[in-house]
Tab-separated table of C-alpha atoms and ligand atoms in Angstrom:
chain	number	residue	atom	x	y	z
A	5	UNK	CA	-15.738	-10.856	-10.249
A	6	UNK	CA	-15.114	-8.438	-13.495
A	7	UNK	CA	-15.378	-5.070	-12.928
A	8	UNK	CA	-18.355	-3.044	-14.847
A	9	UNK	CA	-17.681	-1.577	-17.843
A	10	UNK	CA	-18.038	1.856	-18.039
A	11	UNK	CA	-20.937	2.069	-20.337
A	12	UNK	CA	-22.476	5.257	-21.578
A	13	UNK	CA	-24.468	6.332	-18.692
A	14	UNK	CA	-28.079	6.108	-19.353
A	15	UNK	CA	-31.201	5.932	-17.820
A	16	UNK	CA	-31.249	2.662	-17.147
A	17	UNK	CA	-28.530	2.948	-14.710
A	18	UNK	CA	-29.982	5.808	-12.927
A	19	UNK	CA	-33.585	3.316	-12.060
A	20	UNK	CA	-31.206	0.906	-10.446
A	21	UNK	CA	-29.328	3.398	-8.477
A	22	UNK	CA	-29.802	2.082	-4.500
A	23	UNK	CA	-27.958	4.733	-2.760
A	24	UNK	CA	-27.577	8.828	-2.931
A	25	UNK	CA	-24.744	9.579	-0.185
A	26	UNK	CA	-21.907	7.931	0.301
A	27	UNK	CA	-18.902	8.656	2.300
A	28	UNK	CA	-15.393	8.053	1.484
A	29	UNK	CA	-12.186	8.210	3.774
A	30	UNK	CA	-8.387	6.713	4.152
A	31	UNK	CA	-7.437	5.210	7.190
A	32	UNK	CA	-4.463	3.502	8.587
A	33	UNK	CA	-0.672	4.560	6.650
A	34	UNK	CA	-1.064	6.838	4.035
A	35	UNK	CA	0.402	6.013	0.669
A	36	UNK	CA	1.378	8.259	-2.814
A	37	UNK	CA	-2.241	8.031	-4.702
A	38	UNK	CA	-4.880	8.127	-2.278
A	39	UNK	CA	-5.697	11.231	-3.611
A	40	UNK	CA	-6.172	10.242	-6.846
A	41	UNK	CA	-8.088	7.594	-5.359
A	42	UNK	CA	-10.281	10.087	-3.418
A	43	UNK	CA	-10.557	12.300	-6.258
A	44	UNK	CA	-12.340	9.700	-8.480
A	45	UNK	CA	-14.452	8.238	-5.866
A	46	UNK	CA	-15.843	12.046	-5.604
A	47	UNK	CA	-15.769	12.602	-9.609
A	48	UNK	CA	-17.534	9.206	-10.229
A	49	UNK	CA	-19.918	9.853	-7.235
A	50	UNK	CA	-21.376	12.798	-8.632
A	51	UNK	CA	-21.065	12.340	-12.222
A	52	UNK	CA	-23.953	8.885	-11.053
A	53	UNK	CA	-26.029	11.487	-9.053
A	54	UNK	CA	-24.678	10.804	-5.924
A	55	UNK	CA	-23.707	13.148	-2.698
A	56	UNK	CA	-19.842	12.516	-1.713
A	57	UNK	CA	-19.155	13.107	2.288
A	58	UNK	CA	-15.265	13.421	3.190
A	59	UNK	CA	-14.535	11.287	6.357
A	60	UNK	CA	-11.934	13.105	7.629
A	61	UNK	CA	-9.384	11.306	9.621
A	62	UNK	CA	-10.281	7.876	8.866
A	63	UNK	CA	-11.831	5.712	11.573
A	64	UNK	CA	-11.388	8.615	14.298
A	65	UNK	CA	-13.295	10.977	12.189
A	66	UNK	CA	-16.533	8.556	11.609
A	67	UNK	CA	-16.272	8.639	15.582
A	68	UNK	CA	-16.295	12.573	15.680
A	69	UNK	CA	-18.987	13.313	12.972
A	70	UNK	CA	-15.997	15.075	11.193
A	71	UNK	CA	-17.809	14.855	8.106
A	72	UNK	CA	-16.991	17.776	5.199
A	73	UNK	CA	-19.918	17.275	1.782
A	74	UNK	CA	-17.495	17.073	-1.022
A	75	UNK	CA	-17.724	18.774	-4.671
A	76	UNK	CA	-16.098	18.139	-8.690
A	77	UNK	CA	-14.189	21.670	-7.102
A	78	UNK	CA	-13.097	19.684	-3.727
A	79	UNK	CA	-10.555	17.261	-5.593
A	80	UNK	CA	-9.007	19.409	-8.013
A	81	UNK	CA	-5.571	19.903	-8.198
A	82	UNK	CA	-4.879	16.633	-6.136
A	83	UNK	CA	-3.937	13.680	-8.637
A	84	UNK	CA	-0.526	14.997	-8.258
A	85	UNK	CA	-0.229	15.214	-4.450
A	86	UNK	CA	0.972	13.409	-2.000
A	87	UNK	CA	-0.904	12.249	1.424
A	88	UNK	CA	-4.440	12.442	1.670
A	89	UNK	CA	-6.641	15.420	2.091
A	90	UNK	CA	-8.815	13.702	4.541
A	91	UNK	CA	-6.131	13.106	6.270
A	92	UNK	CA	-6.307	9.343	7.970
A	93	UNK	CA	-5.422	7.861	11.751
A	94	UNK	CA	-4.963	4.396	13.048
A	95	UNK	CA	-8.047	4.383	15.400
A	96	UNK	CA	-8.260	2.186	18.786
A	97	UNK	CA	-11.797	2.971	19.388
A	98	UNK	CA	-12.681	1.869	16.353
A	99	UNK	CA	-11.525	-1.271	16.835
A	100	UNK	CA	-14.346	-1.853	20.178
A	101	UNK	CA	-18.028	-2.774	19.357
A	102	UNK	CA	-18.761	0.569	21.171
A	103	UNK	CA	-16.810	2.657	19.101
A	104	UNK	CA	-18.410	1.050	15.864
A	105	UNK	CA	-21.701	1.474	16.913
A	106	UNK	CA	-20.713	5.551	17.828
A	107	UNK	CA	-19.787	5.291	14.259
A	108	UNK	CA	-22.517	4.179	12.991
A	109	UNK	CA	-25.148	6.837	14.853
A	110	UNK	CA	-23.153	9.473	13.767
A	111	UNK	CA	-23.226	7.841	9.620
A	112	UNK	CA	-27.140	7.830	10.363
A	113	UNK	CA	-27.613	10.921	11.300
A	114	UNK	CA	-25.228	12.612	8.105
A	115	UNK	CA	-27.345	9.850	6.038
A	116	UNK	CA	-24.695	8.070	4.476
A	117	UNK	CA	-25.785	4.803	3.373
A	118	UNK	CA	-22.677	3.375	2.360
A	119	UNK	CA	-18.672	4.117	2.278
A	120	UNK	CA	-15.519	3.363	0.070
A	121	UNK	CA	-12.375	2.996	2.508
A	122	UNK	CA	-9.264	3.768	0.901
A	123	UNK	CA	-5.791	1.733	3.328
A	124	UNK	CA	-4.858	-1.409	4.266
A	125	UNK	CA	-5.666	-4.667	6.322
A	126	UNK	CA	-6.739	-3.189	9.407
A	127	UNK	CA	-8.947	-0.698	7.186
A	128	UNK	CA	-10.467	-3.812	5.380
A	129	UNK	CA	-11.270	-5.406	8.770
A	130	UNK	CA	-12.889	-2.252	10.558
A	131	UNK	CA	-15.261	-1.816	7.488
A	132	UNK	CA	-15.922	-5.851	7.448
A	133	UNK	CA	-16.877	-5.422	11.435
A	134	UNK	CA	-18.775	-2.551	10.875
A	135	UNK	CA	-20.729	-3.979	8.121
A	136	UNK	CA	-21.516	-6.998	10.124
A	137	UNK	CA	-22.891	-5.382	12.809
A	138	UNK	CA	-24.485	-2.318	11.284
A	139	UNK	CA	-25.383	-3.014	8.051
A	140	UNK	CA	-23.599	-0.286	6.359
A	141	UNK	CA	-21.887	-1.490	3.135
A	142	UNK	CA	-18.110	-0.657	2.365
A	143	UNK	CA	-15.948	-1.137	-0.569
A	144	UNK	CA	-12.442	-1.024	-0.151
A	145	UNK	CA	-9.277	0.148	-1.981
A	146	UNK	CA	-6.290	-1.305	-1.245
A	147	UNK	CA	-4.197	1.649	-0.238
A	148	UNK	CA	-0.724	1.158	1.090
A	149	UNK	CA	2.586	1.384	-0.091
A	150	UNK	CA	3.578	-1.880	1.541
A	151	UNK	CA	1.342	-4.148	-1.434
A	152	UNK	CA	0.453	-6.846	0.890
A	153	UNK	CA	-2.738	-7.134	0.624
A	154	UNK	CA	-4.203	-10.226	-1.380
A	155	UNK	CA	-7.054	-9.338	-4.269
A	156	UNK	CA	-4.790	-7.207	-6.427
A	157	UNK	CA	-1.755	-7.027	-8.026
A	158	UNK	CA	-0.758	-3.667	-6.913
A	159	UNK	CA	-1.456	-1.274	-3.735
A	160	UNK	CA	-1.553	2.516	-4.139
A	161	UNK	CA	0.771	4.122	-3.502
A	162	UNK	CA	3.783	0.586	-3.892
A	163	UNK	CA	5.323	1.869	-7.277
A	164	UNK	CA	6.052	5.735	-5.974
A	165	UNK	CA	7.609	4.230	-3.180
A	166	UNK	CA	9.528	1.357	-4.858
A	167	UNK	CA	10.286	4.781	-6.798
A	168	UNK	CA	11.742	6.768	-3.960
A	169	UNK	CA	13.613	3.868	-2.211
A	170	UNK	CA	15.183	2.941	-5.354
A	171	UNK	CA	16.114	7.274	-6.286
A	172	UNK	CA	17.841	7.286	-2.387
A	173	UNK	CA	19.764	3.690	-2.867
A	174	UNK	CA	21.133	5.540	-6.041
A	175	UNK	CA	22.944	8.254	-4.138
A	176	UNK	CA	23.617	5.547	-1.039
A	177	UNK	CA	25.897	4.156	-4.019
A	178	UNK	CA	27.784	6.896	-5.155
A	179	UNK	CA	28.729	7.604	-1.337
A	180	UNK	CA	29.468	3.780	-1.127
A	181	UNK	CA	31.321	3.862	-4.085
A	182	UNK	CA	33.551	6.516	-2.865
A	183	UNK	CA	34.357	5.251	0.659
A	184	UNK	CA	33.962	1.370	-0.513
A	185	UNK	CA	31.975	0.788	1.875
A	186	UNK	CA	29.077	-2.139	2.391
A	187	UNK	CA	25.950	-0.448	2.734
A	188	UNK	CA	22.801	-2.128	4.464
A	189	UNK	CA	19.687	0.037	3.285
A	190	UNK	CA	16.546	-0.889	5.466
A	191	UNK	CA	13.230	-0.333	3.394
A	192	UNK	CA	9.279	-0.110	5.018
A	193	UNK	CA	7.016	-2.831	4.040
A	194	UNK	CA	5.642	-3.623	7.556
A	195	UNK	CA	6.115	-7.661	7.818
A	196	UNK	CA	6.396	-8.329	3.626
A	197	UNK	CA	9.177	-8.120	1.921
A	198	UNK	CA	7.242	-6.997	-1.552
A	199	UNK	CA	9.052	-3.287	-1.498
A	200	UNK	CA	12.405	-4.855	-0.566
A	201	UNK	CA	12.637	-6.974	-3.696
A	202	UNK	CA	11.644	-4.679	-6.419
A	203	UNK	CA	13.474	-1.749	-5.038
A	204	UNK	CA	16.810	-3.759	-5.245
A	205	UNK	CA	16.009	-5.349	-8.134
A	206	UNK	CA	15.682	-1.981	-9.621
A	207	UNK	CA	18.890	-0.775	-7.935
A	208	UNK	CA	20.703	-3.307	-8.389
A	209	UNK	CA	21.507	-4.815	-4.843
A	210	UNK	CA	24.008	-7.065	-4.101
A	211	UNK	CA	22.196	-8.531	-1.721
A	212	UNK	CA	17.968	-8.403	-0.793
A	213	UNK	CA	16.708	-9.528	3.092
A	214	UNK	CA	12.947	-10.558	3.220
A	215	UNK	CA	10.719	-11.606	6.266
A	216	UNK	CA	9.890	-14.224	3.640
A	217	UNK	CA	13.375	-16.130	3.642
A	218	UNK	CA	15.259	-17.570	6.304
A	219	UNK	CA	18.297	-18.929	4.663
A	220	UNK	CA	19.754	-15.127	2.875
A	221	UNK	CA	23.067	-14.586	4.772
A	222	UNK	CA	24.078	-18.017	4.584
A	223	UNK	CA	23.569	-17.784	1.011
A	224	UNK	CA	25.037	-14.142	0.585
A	225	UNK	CA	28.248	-15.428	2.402
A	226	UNK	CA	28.432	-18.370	0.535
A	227	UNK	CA	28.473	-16.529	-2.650
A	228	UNK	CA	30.671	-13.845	-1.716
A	229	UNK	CA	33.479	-15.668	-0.133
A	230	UNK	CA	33.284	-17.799	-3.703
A	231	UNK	CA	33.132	-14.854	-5.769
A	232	UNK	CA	36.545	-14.439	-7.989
A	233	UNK	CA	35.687	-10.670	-9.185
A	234	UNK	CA	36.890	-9.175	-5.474
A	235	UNK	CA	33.863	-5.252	-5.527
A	236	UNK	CA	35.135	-2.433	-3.279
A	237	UNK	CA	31.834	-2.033	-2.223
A	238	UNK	CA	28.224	-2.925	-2.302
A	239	UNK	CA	24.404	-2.692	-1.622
A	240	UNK	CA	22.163	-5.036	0.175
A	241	UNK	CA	18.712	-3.831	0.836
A	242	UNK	CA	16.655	-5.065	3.737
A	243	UNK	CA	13.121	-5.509	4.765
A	244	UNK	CA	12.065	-3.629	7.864
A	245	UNK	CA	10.187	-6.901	8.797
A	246	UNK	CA	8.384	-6.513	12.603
A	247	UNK	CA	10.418	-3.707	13.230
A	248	UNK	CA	12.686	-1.081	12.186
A	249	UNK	CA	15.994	-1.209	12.545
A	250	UNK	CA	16.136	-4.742	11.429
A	251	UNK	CA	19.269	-3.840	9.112
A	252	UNK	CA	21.041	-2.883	12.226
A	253	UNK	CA	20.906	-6.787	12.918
A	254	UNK	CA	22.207	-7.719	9.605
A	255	UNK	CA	24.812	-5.733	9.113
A	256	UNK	CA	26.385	-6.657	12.521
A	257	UNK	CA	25.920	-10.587	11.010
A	258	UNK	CA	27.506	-9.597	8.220
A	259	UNK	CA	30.470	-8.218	9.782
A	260	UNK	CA	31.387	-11.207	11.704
A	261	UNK	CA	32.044	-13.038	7.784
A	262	UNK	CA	33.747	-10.345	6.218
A	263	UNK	CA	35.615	-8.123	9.870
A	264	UNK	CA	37.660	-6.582	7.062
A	265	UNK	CA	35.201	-4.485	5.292
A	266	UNK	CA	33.761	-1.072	6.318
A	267	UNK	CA	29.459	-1.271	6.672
A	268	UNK	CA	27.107	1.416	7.330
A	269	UNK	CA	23.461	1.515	7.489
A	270	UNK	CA	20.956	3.670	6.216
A	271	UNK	CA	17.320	3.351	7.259
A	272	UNK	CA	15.075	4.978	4.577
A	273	UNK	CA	11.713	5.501	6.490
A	274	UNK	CA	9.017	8.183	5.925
A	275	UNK	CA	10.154	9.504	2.944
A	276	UNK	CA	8.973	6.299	1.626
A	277	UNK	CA	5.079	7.511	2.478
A	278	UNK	CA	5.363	10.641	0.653
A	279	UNK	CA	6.222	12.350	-2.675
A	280	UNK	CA	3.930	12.948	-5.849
A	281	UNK	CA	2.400	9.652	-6.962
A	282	UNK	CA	4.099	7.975	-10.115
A	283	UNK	CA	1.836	7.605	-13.382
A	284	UNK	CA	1.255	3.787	-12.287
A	285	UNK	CA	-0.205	4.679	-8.871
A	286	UNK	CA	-2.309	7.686	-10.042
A	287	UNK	CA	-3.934	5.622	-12.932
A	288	UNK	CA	-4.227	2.468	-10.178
A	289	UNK	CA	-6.116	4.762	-7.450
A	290	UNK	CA	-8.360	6.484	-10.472
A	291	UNK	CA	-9.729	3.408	-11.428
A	292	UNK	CA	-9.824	1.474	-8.784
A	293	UNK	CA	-12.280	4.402	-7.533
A	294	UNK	CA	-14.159	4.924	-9.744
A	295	UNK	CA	-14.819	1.044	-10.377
A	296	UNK	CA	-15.465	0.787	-6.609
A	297	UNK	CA	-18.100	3.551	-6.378
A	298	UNK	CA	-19.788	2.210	-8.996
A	299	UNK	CA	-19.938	-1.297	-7.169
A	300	UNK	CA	-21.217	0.323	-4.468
A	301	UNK	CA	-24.487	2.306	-5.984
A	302	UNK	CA	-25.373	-0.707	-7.334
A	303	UNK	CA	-25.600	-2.665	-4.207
A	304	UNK	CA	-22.493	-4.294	-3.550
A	305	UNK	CA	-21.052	-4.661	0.265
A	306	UNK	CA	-18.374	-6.294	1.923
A	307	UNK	CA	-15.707	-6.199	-1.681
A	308	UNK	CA	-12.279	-4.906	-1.794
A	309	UNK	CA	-11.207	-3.551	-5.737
A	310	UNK	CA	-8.422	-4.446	-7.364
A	311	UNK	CA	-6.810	-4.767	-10.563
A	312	UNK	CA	-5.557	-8.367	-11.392
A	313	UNK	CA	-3.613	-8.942	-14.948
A	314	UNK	CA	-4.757	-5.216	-16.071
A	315	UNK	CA	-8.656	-6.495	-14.719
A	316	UNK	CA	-10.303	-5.513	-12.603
A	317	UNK	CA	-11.782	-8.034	-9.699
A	318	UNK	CA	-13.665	-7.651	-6.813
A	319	UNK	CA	-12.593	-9.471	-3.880
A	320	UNK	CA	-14.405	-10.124	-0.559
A	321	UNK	CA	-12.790	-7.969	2.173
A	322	UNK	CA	-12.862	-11.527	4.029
A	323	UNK	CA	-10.278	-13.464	1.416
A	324	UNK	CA	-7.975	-9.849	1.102
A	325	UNK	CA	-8.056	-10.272	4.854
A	326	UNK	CA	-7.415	-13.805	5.869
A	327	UNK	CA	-5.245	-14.934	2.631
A	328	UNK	CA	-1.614	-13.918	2.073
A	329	UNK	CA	-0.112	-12.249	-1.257
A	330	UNK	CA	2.738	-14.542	-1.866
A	331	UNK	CA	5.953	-12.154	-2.685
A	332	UNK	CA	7.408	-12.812	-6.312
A	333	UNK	CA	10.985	-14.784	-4.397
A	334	UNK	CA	11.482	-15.418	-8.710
A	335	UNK	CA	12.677	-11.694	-7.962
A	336	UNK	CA	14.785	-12.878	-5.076
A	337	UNK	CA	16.551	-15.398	-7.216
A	338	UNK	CA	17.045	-13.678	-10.347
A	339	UNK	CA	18.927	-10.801	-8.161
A	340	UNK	CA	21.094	-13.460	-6.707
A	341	UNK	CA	22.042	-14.659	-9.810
A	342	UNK	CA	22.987	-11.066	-11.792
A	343	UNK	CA	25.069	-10.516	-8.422
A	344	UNK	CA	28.589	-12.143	-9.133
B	103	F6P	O1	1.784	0.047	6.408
B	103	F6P	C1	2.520	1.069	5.845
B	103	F6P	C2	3.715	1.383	6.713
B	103	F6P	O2	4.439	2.418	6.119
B	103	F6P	C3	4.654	0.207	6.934
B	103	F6P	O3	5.487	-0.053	5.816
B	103	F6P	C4	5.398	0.668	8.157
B	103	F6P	O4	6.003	-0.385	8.862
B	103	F6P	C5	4.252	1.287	8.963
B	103	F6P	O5	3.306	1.788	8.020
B	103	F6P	C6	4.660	2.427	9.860
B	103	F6P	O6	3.504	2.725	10.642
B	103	F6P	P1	3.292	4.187	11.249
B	103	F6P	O7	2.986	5.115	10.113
B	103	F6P	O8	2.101	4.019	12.150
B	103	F6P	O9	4.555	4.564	11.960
């Protein structure tokens, strides 16, 4: 479904207002952007008449009443910033009819009528539950820096960390350059591979390890042992997959091909969360917000945002739920071939 333009406001628009309160939080791992995310769910809230309440917390916080009213004066200063300054959890409770129906008292009595959620798959299916059972209508916003989730072409918060990983593999070279050593850089991404790919296309990886492919070392080996131009070192980037420390594993495979060279790995981790969001994530998170408060004073429920080929669409939390973003493996094979 196409976005709504963002006609002049007029009068018209205010009639067919439904709602007056609505609250916004993150929930689940934070991401670069969700900021800028909150900041124009609270900008575009008020500038349509609306009251903005801060969940702080995410899931937890609906479950403690931790509720702050929100103001233009709230958000400034935060495009830039890292994190989120509602601060966000990944909430058991939440997760038990009991604890959504806690929730929703405590909603009722602040007299919110509807929410934006700002995170990932397990934010998409809390608000989905809670809709279904309490009637309170959520619009999500596909925060996470991992950009799995289907109904949008990007995440917030995926290009600052595609960003960061690829600014540490940098230096990982120069290090590897100087010892010739074969470096095995683990990545986040939970169980896609969508960070792993465009961080080593962008650092130009010798080698990239996906949950998505089975068949890389064989491959990897294959090429190297063929390879006529002998390198002193290189780079292979891997996908955290279930868990970290997954390069660990692949390294040690590697070794048994090639016992002669030196290998080292390097997991990148948290920095990967944090950092001040890159143009492409702030201007993501701005109007994804503001598109999905909009959608929301005008009745809809039960949509995630998300920009698809520079449009916007509105997908039902359902489909971002149950269907899988395929990762771009064109990437995967266009990296193999530039690595000879
Ligand atoms: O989902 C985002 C993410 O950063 C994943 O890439 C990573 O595997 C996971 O969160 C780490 O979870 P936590 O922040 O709970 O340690």
């Amino acid at each position: 479904m196409r976005g709504f333009l963002l006609i002049p406001i007029t009068e018209f628009w205010f009639d067919l207002q439904l709602m007056k309160r609505i609250g916004v939080f993150c929930s689940g791992g934070d991401s670069p952007g969700m900021n800028a995310c909150i900041r124009a769910v609270v900008r575009t809230g008020i500038a349509l008449d609306a009251e903005v309440i801060g969940i702080r917390n995410g899931y937890q916080g609906m479950l403690d009443g931790d509720f702050i009213r929100l103001n233009s004066g709230s958000v400034s200063n935060i495009i830039q910033v890292g994190g989120t300054i509602l601060k966000t959890s990944r909430c058991k409770d939440f997760l038990q009819k009991e604890g959504r129906a806690k929730a929703a008292k405590k909603l009722r009595e602040e007299g919110i009528e509807g929410l934006i959620c700002i995170g990932g798959d397990g934010t998409y299916t809390g608000a989905m539950l809670f809709e279904a059972e309490h009637g309170i209508p959520c619009i999500g916003c596909p925060g996470t820096i991992d950009n799995d989730l289907f109904g949008t072409d990007y995440t917030i918060g995926f290009h600052t960390a595609v960003n960061t990983a690829m600014e540490a593999i940098d230096r990982i070279r120069d290090t590897a350059e100087s010892h010739a050593r074969v470096f095995f850089i683990e990545v986040m991404g939970r169980h896609s591979g969508h960070l792993a790919l465009q961080a080593g296309l962008a650092s130009g990886a010798e080698g990239i390890f996906i949950p998505e492919k089975t068949n890389e070392m064989q491959l990897i080996v294959q090429r190297l042992k063929n390879r006529k131009r002998k390198k002193a070192f290189s780079i292979f980037i891997v996908a955290e997959g279930d868990e970290e420390g997954r390069a660990f594993e692949i390294a040690n495979e590697f070794q048994k091909s090639f016992p002669e060279t030196e290998t080292r790995v390097s997991v990148l981790g948290y920095i990967q969360r944090g950092g001040s969001p890159v143009p492409e994530d702030r201007i993501l998170a701005t109007r994804l917000g503001c598109e999905a408060v909009q959608f929301l004073l005008k009745g809809g429920k039960n949509m995630a945002a998300g920009i698809i080929g520079n449009q916007i669409q509105m997908t039902p939390l359902q489909e971002t739920i149950q269907k899988k973003k395929d990762v771009p493996l064109d990437i995967w094979a266009i990296n193999e071939l530039l690595s000879h």
